[in-house]
XYZ file of C-alpha atoms in Angstrom:
67
model
C 59.246 -9.237 18.914
C 56.619 -7.974 16.590
C 53.131 -9.181 17.389
C 50.759 -9.237 13.988
C 46.947 -9.593 14.821
C 44.097 -9.292 11.813
C 41.089 -7.649 13.543
C 37.541 -8.442 11.785
C 33.942 -7.956 12.196
C 30.772 -6.697 10.924
C 30.758 -3.294 9.346
C 29.457 -1.710 12.383
C 30.502 0.918 14.603
C 32.154 -2.095 17.015
C 34.792 -2.653 14.220
C 35.727 1.095 14.537
C 35.572 0.757 18.512
C 37.882 -2.758 17.855
C 40.446 -0.883 15.850
C 40.358 2.194 18.245
C 41.075 0.211 21.261
C 44.102 -1.245 19.614
C 45.820 1.750 18.407
C 45.207 3.044 22.134
C 46.889 -0.110 23.256
C 49.995 0.490 21.286
C 49.171 -1.304 18.013
C 49.751 0.148 14.637
C 47.956 0.001 11.319
C 49.303 -2.305 8.996
C 48.517 -2.193 5.351
C 44.977 -1.038 4.297
C 41.573 -1.984 5.514
C 39.651 -4.705 3.910
C 35.961 -5.101 3.282
C 33.700 -7.882 1.794
C 30.188 -8.358 1.087
C 28.955 -11.646 2.928
C 25.914 -12.707 0.538
C 25.045 -15.834 2.739
C 24.202 -13.022 5.738
C 23.565 -10.030 4.037
C 26.300 -8.163 5.775
C 29.349 -6.478 4.724
C 32.629 -7.338 6.898
C 35.811 -5.311 7.749
C 39.200 -6.281 8.399
C 42.254 -4.546 9.586
C 45.754 -5.955 10.239
C 47.614 -4.196 13.126
C 51.047 -5.011 14.333
C 53.417 -4.042 17.417
C 56.715 -4.236 18.831
C 57.136 -5.595 22.232
C 60.425 -7.145 24.296
C 60.182 -10.912 24.696
C 60.596 -13.742 22.498
C 57.787 -15.237 20.676
C 55.611 -18.148 21.844
C 52.422 -19.658 20.212
C 50.886 -19.384 23.941
C 51.093 -15.596 23.868
C 47.000 -13.779 23.723
C 47.645 -11.282 21.301
C 44.401 -9.485 22.692
C 46.134 -8.644 25.942
C 49.241 -7.263 24.598
């Protein structure tokens, strides 16, 4: 089964740590990162899709962050 997550956060070191943690848990980058400026809050937000192959069958109850 292939799992998909989209990680997002403000453009800070915390976002980079979130992606680094996912990579170290066996997730792979999927596509390019994205950035968008949130004018209402005056911050830049980042996003990165990650995927992972795991055994089993998909269920909407899967806690993706725990995989």
